[in-house]
Structure formats: C-alpha cells, structure tokens
mmCIF file of C-alpha atoms in Angstrom:
data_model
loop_
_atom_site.group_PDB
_atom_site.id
_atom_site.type_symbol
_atom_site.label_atom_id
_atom_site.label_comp_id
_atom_site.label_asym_id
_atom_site.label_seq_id
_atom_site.Cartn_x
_atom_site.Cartn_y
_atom_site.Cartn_z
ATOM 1 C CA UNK I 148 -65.862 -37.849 88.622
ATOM 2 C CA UNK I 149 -63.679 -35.906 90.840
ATOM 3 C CA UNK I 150 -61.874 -38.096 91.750
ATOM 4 C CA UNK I 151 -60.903 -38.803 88.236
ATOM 5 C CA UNK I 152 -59.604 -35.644 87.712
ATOM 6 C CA UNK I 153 -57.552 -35.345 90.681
ATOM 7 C CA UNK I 154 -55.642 -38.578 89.375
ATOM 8 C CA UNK I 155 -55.665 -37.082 85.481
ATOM 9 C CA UNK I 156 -54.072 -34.249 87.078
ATOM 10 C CA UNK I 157 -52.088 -36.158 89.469
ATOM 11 C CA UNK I 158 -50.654 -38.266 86.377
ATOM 12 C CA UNK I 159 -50.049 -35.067 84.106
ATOM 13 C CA UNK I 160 -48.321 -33.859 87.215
ATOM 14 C CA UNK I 161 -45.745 -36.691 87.026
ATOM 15 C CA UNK I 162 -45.616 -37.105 83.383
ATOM 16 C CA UNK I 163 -43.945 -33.107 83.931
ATOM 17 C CA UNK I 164 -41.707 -33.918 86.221
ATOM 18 C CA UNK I 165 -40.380 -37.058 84.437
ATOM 19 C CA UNK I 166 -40.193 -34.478 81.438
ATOM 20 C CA UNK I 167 -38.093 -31.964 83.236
ATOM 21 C CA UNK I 168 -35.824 -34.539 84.629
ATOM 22 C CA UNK I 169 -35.304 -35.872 80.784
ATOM 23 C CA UNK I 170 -34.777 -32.598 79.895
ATOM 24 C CA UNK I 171 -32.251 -31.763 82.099
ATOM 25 C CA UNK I 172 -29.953 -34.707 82.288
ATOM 26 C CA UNK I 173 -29.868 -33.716 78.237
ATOM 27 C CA UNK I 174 -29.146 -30.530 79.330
ATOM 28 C CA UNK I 175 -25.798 -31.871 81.428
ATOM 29 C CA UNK I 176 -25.246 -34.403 78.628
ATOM 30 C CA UNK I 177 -25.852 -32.500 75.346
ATOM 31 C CA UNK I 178 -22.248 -31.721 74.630
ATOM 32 C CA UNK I 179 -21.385 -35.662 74.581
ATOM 33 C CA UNK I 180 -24.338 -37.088 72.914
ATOM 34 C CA UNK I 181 -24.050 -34.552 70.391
ATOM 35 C CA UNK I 182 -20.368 -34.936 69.789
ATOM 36 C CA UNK I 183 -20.867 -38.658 69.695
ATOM 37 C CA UNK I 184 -23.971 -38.965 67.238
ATOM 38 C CA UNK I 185 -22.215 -36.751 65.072
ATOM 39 C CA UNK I 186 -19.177 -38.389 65.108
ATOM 40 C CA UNK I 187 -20.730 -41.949 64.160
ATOM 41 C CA UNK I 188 -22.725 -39.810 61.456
ATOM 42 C CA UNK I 189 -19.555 -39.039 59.446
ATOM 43 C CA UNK I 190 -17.630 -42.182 60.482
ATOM 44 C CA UNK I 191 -20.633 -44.315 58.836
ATOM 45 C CA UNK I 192 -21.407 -42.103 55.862
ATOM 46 C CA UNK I 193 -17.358 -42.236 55.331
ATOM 47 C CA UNK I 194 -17.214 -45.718 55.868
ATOM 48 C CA UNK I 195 -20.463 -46.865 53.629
ATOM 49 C CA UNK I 196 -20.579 -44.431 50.782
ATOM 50 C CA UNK I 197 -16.467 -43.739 50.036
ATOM 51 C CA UNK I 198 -15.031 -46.446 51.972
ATOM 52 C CA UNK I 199 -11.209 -45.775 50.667
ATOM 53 C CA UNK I 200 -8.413 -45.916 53.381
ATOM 54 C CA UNK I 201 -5.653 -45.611 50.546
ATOM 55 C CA UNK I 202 -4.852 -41.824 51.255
ATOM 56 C CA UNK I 203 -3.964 -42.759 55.172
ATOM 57 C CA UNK I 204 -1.543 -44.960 54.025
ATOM 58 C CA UNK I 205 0.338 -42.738 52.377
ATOM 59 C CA UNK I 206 0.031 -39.883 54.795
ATOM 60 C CA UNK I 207 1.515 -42.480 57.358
ATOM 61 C CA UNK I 208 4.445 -43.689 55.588
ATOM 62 C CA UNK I 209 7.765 -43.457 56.513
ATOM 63 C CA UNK I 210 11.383 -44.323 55.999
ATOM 64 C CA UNK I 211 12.686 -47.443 57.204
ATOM 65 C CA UNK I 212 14.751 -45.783 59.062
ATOM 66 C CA UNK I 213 12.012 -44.089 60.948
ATOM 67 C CA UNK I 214 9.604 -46.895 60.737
ATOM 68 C CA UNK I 215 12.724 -48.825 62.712
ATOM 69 C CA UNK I 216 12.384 -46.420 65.283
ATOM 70 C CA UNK I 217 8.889 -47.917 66.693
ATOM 71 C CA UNK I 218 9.879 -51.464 66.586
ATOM 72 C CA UNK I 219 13.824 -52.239 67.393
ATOM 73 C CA UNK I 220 13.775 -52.720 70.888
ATOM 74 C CA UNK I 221 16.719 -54.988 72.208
ATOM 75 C CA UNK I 222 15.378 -58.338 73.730
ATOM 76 C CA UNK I 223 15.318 -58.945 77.691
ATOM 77 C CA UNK I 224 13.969 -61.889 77.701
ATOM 78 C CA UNK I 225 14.036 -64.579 74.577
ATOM 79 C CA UNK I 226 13.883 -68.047 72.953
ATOM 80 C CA UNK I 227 14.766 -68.441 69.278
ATOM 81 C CA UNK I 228 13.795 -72.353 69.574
ATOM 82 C CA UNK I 229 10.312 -71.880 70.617
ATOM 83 C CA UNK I 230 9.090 -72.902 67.281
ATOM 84 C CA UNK I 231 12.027 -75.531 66.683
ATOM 85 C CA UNK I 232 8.952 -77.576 65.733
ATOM 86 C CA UNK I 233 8.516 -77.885 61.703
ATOM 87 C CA UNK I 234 4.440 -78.569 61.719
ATOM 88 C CA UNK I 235 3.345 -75.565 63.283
ATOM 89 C CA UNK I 236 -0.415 -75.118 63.489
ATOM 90 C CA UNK I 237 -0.846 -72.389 65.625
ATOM 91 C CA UNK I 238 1.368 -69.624 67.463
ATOM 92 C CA UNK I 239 -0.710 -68.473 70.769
ATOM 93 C CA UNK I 240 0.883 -64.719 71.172
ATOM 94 C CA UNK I 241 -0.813 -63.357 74.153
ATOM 95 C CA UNK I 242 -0.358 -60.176 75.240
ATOM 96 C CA UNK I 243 0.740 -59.933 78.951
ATOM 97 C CA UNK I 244 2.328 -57.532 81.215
ATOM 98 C CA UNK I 245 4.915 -58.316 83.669
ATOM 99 C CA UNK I 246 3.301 -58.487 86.968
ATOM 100 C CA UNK I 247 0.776 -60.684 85.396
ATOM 101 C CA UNK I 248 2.093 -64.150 86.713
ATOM 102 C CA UNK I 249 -1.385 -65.771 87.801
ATOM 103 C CA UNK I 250 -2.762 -65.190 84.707
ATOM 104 C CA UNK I 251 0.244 -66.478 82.886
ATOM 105 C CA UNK I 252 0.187 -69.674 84.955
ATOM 106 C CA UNK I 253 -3.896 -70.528 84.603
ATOM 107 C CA UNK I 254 -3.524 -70.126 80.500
ATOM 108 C CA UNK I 255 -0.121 -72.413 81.051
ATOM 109 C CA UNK I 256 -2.367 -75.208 82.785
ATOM 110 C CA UNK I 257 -5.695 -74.550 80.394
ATOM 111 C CA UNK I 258 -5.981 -73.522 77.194
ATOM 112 C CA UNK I 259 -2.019 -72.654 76.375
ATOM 113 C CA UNK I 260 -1.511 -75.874 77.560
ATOM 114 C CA UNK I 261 1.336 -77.518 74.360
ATOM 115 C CA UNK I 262 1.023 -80.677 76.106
ATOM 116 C CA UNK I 263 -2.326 -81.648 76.210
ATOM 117 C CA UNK I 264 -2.814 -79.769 72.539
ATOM 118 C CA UNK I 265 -0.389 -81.923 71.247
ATOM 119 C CA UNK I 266 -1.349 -85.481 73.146
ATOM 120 C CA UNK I 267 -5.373 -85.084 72.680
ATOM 121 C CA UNK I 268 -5.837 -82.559 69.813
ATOM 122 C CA UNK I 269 -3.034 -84.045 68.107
ATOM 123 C CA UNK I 270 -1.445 -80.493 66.872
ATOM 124 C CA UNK I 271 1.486 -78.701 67.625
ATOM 125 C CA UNK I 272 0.406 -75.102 68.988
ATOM 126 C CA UNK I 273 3.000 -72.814 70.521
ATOM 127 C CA UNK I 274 2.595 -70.216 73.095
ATOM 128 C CA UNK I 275 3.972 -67.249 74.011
ATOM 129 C CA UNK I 276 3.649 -64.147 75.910
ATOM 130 C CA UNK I 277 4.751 -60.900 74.957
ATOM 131 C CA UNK I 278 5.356 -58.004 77.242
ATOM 132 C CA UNK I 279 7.539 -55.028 78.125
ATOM 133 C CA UNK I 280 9.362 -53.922 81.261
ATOM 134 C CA UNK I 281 7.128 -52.724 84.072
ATOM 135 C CA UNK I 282 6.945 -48.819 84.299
ATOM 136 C CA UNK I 283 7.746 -48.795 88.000
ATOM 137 C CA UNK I 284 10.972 -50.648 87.838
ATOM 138 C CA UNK I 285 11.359 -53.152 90.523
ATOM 139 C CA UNK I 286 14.345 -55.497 90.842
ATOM 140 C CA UNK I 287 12.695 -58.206 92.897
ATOM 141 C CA UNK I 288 9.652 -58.245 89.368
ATOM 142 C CA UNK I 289 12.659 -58.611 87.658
ATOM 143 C CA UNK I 290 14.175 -61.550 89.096
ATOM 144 C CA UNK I 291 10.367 -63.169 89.185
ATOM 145 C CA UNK I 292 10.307 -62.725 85.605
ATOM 146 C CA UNK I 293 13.748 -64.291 85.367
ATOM 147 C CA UNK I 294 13.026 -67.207 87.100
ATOM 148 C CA UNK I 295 9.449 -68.126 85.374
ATOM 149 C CA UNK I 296 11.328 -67.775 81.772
ATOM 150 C CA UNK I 297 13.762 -70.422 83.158
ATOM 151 C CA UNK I 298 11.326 -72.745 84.406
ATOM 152 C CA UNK I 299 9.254 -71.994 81.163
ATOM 153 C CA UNK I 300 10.905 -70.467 78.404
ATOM 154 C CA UNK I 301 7.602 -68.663 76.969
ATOM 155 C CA UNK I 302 8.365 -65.162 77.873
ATOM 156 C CA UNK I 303 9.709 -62.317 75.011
ATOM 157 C CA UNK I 304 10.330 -58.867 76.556
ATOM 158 C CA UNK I 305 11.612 -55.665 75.078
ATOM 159 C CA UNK I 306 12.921 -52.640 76.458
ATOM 160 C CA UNK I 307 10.089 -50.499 76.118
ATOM 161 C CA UNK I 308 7.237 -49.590 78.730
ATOM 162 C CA UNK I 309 4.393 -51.723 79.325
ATOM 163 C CA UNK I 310 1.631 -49.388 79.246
ATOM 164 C CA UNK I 311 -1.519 -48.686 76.871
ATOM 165 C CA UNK I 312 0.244 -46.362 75.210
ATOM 166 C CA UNK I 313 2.470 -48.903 73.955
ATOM 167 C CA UNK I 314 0.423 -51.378 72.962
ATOM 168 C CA UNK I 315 1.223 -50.834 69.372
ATOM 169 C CA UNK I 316 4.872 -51.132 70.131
ATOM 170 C CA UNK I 317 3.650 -54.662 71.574
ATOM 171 C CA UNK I 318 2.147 -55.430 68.223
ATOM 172 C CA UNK I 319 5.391 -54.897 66.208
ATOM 173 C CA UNK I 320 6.993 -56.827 68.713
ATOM 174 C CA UNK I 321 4.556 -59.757 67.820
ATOM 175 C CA UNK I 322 4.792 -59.138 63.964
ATOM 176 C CA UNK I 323 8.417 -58.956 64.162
ATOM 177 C CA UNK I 324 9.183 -61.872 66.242
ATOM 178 C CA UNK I 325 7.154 -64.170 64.001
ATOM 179 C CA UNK I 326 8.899 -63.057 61.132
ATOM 180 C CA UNK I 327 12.648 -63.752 62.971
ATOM 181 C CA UNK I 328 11.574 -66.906 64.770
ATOM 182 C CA UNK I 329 8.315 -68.822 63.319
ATOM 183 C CA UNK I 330 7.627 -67.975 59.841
ATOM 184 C CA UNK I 331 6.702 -71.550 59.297
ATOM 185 C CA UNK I 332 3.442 -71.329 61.601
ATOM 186 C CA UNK I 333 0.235 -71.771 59.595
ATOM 187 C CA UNK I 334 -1.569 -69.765 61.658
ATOM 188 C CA UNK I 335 -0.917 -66.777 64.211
ATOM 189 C CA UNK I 336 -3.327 -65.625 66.855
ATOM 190 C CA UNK I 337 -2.957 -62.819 69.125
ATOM 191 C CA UNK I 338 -5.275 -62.712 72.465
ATOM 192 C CA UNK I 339 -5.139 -60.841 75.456
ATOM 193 C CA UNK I 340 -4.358 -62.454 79.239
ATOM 194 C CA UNK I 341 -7.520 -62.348 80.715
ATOM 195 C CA UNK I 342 -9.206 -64.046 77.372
ATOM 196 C CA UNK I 343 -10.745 -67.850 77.388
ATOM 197 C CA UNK I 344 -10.292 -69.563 74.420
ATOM 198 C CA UNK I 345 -11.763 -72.629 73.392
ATOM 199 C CA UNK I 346 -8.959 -74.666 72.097
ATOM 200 C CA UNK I 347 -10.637 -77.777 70.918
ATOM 201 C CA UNK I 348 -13.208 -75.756 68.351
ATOM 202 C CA UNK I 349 -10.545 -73.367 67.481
ATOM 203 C CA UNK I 350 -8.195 -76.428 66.143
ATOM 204 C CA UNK I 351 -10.758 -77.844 64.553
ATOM 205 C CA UNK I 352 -11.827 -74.507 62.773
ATOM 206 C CA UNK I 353 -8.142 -74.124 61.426
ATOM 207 C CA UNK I 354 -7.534 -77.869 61.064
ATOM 208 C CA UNK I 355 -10.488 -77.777 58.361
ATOM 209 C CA UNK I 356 -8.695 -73.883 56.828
ATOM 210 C CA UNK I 357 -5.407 -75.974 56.547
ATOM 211 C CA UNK I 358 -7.298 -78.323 54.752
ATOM 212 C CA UNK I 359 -8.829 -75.844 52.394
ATOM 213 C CA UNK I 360 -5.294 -74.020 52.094
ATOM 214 C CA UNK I 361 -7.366 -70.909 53.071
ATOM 215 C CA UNK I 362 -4.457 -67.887 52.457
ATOM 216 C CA UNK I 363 -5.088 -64.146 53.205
ATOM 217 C CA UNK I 364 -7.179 -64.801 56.331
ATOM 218 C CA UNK I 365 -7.549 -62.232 59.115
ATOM 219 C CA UNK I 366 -10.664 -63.331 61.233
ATOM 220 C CA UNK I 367 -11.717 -61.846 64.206
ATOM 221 C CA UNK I 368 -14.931 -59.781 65.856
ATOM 222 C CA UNK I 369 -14.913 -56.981 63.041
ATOM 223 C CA UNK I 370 -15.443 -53.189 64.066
ATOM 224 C CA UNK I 371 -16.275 -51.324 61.003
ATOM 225 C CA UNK I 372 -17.327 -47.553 60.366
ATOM 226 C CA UNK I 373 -15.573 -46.737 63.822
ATOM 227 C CA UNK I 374 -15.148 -43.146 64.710
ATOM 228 C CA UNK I 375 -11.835 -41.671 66.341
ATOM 229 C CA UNK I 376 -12.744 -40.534 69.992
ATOM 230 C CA UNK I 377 -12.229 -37.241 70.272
ATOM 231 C CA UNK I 378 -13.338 -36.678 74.117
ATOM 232 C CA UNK I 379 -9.913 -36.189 76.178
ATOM 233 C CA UNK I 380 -11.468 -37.754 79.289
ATOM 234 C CA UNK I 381 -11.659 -40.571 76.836
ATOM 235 C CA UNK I 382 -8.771 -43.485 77.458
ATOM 236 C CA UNK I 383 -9.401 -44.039 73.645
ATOM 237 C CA UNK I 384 -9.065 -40.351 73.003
ATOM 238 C CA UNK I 385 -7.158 -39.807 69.606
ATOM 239 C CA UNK I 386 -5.794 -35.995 68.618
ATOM 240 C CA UNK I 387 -6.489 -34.554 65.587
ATOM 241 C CA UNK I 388 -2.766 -34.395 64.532
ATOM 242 C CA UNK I 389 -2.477 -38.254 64.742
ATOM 243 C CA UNK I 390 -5.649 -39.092 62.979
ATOM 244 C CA UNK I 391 -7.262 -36.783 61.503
ATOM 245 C CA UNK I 392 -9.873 -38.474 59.407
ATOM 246 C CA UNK I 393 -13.474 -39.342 60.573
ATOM 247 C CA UNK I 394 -13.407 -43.192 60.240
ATOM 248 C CA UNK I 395 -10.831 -45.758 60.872
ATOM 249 C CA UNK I 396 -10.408 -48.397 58.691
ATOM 250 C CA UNK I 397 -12.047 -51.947 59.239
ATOM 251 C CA UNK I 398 -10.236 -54.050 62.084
ATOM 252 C CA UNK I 399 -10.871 -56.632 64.287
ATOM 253 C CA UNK I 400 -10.996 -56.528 68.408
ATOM 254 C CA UNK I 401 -7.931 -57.194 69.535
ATOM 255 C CA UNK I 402 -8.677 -58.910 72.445
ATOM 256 C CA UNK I 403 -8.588 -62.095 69.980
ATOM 257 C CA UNK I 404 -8.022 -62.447 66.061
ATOM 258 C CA UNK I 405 -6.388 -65.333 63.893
ATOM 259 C CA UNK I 406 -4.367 -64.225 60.738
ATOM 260 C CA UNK I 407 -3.104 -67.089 58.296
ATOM 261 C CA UNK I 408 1.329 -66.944 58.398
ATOM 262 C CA UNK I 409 0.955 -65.053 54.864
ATOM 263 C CA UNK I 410 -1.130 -62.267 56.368
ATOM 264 C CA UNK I 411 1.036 -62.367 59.595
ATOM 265 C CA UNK I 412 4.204 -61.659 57.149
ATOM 266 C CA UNK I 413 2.249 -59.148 54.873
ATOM 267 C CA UNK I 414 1.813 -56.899 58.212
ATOM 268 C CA UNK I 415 4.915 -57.486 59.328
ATOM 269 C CA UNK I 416 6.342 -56.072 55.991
ATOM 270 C CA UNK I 417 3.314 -52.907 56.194
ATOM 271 C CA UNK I 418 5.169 -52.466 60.091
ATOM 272 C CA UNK I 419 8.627 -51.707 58.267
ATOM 273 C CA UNK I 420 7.125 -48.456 56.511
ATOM 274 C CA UNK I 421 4.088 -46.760 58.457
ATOM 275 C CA UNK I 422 4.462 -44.724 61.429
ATOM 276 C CA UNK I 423 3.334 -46.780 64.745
ATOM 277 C CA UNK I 424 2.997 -43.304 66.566
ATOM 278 C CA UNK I 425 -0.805 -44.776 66.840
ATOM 279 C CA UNK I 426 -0.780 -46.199 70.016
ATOM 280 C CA UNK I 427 -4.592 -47.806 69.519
ATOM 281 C CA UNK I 428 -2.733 -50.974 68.285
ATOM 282 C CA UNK I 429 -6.320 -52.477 66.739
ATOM 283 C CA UNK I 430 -6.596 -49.431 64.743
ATOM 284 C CA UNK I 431 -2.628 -49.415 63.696
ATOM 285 C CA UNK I 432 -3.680 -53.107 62.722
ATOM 286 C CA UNK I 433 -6.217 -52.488 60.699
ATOM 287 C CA UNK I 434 -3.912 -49.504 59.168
ATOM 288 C CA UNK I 435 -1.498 -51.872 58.238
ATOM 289 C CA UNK I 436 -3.918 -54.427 56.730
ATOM 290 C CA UNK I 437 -4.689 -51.724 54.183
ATOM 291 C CA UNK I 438 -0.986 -51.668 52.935
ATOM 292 C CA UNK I 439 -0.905 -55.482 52.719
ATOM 293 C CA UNK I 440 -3.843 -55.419 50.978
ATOM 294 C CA UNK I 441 -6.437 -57.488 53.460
ATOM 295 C CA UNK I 442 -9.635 -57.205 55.133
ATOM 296 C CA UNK I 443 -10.989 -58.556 58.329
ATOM 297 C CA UNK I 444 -13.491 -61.689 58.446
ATOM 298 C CA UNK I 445 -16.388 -61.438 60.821
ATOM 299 C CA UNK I 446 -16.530 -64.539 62.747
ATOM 300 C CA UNK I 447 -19.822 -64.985 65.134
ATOM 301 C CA UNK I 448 -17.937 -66.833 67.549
ATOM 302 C CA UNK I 449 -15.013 -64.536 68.512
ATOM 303 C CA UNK I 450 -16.642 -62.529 71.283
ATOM 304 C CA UNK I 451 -14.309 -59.402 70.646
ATOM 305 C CA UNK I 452 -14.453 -57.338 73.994
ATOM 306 C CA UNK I 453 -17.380 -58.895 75.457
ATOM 307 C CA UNK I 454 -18.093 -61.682 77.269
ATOM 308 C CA UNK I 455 -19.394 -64.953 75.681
ATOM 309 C CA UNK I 456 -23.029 -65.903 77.477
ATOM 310 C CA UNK I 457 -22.929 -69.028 79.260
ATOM 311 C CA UNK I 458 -25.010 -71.075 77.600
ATOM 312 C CA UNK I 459 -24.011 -74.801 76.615
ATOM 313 C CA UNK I 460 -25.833 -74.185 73.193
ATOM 314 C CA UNK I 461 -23.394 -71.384 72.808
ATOM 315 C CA UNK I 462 -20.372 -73.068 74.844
ATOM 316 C CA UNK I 463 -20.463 -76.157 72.124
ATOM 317 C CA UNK I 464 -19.323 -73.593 69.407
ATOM 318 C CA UNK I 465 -17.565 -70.506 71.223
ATOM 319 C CA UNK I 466 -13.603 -69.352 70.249
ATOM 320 C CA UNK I 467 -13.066 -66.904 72.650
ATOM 321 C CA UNK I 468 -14.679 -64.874 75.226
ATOM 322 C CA UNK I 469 -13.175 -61.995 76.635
ATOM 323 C CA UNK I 470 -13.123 -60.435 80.851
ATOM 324 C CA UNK I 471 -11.786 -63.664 82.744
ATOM 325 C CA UNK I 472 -9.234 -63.675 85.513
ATOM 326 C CA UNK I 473 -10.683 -66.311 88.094
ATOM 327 C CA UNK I 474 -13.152 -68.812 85.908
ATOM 328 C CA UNK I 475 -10.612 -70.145 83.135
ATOM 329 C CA UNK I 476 -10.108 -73.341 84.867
ATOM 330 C CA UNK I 477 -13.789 -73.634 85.495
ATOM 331 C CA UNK I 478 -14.228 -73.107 81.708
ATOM 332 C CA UNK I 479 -11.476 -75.278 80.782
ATOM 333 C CA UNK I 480 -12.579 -78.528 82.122
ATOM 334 C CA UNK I 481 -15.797 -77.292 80.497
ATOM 335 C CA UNK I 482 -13.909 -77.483 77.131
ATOM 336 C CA UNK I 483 -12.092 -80.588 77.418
ATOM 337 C CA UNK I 484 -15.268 -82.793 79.395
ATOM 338 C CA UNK I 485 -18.459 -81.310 77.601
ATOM 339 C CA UNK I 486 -20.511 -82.737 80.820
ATOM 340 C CA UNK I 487 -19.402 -80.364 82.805
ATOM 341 C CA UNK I 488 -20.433 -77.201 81.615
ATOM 342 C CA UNK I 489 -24.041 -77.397 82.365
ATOM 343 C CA UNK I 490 -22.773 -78.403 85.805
ATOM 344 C CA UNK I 491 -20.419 -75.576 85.867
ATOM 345 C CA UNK I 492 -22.908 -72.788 84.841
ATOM 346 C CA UNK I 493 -25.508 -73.764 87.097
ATOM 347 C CA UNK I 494 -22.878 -73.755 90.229
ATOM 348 C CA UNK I 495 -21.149 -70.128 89.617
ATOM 349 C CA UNK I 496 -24.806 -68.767 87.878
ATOM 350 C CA UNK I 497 -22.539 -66.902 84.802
ATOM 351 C CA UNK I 498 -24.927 -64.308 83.129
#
C-alpha cells in the first residue's frame, strides 16, 4: 500500500512537470501559434464562405505601360528556333539559376532528355531553362554560361537578378517567351531544377488530354484558403501594403504545374495589366488566373513541394516529386526500365 502511493505520487509528480514544460514552451510560442491559427481562421472562412478574388484584380491593375515595367527585360541569352518544331506536345520551362550547371546537365541526360522523348515516347517535348544574371556578378559564370548555351542552345536569360525576390519576374519571363516563341505548344509546364518528373506517365496523361481536346487546363498540387505570412522572420513574409487581404486566391505549387497553350496565353495576356510587384510568383499566378478567368485542377500525383514516397505502387503512377539534386539518374532509369525501381529503393533505402 505504501508503496503504491509513493509511485501515485511519484507519477502525479511527473505528470506536473510535463505540464509546466507544455506550459511554458506555449508561453515562448504563444505569439506565433496565435498569429498563425488566426490567420488560417480568416484565410479559410474567406476562402469557403465568400470565396471572390474579383476585387484584387482590380486593385492590382495597371497600365501597360507600368505592367511593361515588370516584364521587358532585354535577352542575354536566347533561341527563337527552339520550338521550330510544328507538333509541339510539351514545353519543359524549368526554372534555374545560373550557377546551377549540374543540375542543368542531369535533367539534360534524364527526364529533359528531347531525344529519347522523341525516339521512345514518340513526342516532341522541348526544354528550356529560364534564369537571370547571378547577383554577384562574375565574368568567368558568365563565360560558363556562354559556352553551355553554345553547346546546347536551351538557356533564356534576362537582365534582371536571380533571386527569390524575383521569381515573379521569372514567371513573366516564361509567359512572355511562350507567347513570342512557342504559341503552338499544346501544353506548357513549368518545374523547378531540383524536381523529378516522370516523363513517360506525364506524356501519356497529356497524350490522352490532346485526345480529349481538354482546353482551359491548369493542373497542379492545389493550395487553397492560403493565408499571407505576416511573420517578418518569415522568407514568405508578405506586407500589408502589397497584400492586404486575408486569403490568396487558389494556385498551384509551383515547384511543378501543366497549363494547356490557351491558359498559358490567357496569363500571359492577365501579365500585360496587373502589377508583378508580388514577388511570391505562385501567388502572382494564381492572381493572374483570376483575370483569365481559370482555376487550378488538383492532381494526386503532382507532389507540389514535397517529396513523392518511394514506393513502386506509387512510382508506377507519380508526375513529379519535388527535393532532388543527387538521385534523378537513379530515378530515371527507374522510369524508363520499371525493374529497376524496386532494386533502386531497396539499395539507397528512400523514405
């Protein structure tokens, strides 16, 4: 019996100490967790009961003039004949940053690979990589970059900064080359360098849209109800003065999305009248998409920011799959010899 109630007290003893150490680390983090349940209170109440984006639009419109200002930077780097090509299925835009050459070269030799697309998927799918000009200017980078557009021919650069501030400027650039230099592409995809995508089921996925003549299609990993960030530690933090609503409108992770050529010259139209000063470039997307009058499609197999799990159940029907630098090769022959990935994800034990 006593020593019963040593341990009840022993045990009430430590369920008051766990208490006080809740307590307090709720104490530290109060400030936060309030400001962020709050926040996602009004974002989803905006988002689910009004759920109209119309007034933003016209807060953020502009002249031409102005609108001009965000996304007329001269060319460094170019080809016009990139999409010479009439049958376009596909234009790969990935989103790269100048000193990103071994990332450039492992998409060139897997999944942004034109030549085996075109011999074994039978499809013609162009790729190219977007970027601006490194914020620490250095002469030698230059003449790197110089030489890999020779020997390649897959680079556009503007004269702006490369920087996550600018990523919306990096988005025009997209839009706005399209429009100039491969209208006639059925589909356009934007993706980030260190994204895996599964290039066999993606063609087939748009091969049977073609067939369907599917038109105003933006499909992606959908974020809906999101709130602005307003923490200023926050790399996502957005002032009040730039956005000053509770919710942004519906858009898809822009690590990888797919918009049909009509959508991809409906934004590029939206681009020509709102003001890009939103440097969140998925937002600014999804901003524009409300002037052209579409919505994002969830699709289950667009990973967004995360990483796909590697399971060969999974791997038979993945798009893309964000957070790779070193594995892509490992994934490609994956992709292209379906007996390999159980071999694969046994040997390098992916969680």
């Amino acid at each position: 019996m006593f020593m019963n109630c040593r341990r009840v007290r022993k045990w009430h003893f430590l369920q008051l100490v766990s208490m006080c150490c809740v307590m307090s680390v709720l104490m530290v983090c109060w400030d936060h967790v309030d400001h962020s349940v709050v926040s996602h209170v009004k974002s989803y109440s905006y988002r689910y009961l009004i759920n109209s984006y119309d007034f933003i639009n016209k807060s953020l419109s502009v002249s031409p003039k102005e609108a001009a200002r965000f996304g007329s930077f001269p060319y460094l780097l170019n080809n016009e004949d990139v999409c010479k090509d009439k049958d376009v299925l596909l234009l790969l835009f990935v989103k790269s940053s100048p000193g990103n050459f071994r990332r450039r070269q492992a998409i060139r030799s897997t999944w942004g690979n034109e030549s085996y697309i075109s011999h074994e998927l039978g499809v013609i799918v162009k790729l190219v990589f977007a970027m601006g000009v490194h914020p620490v200017v250095q002469d030698k980078l230059h003449k790197e970059l110089h030489k890999e557009h020779i020997n390649y021919g897959d680079l556009v650069q503007q004269d702006f900064l490369d920087t996550f501030h600018n990523l919306t400027v990096k988005l025009l650039l997209q839009f706005r080359w399209t429009h100039e230099n491969c209208a006639h592409a059925r589909f356009l995809m934007t993706a980030d360098d260190d994204v895996f995508i599964h290039l066999p089921n993606l063609v087939r996925y748009l091969q049977d849209l073609r067939r369907q003549n599917v038109r105003n299609l933006w499909v992606g990993h959908v974020h809906r109800g999101a709130p602005p960030v307003r923490r200023r530690d926050s790399k996502y933090y957005m002032p009040f003065d730039m956005y000053q609503w509770s919710s942004y409108p519906d858009y898809t992770a822009g690590a990888g999305y797919v918009v049909s050529g009509d959508v991809a010259a409906k934004i590029h139209q939206a681009t020509l009248a709102l003001n890009a000063s939103m440097y969140i470039d998925d937002v600014f997307m999804g901003i524009c998409a409300i002037a052209a009058g579409v919505s994002p499609q969830e699709h289950v197999y667009f990973s967004g920011e995360g990483k796909t799990p590697y399971h060969p159940c999974i791997y038979e029907k993945m798009i893309t799959s964000h957070g790779h630098e070193d594995d892509i090769r490992y994934l490609w022959k994956a992709a292209t010899d379906p007996q390999n990935i159980i071999r694969i994800t046994t040997e390098n034990n992916w969680n």
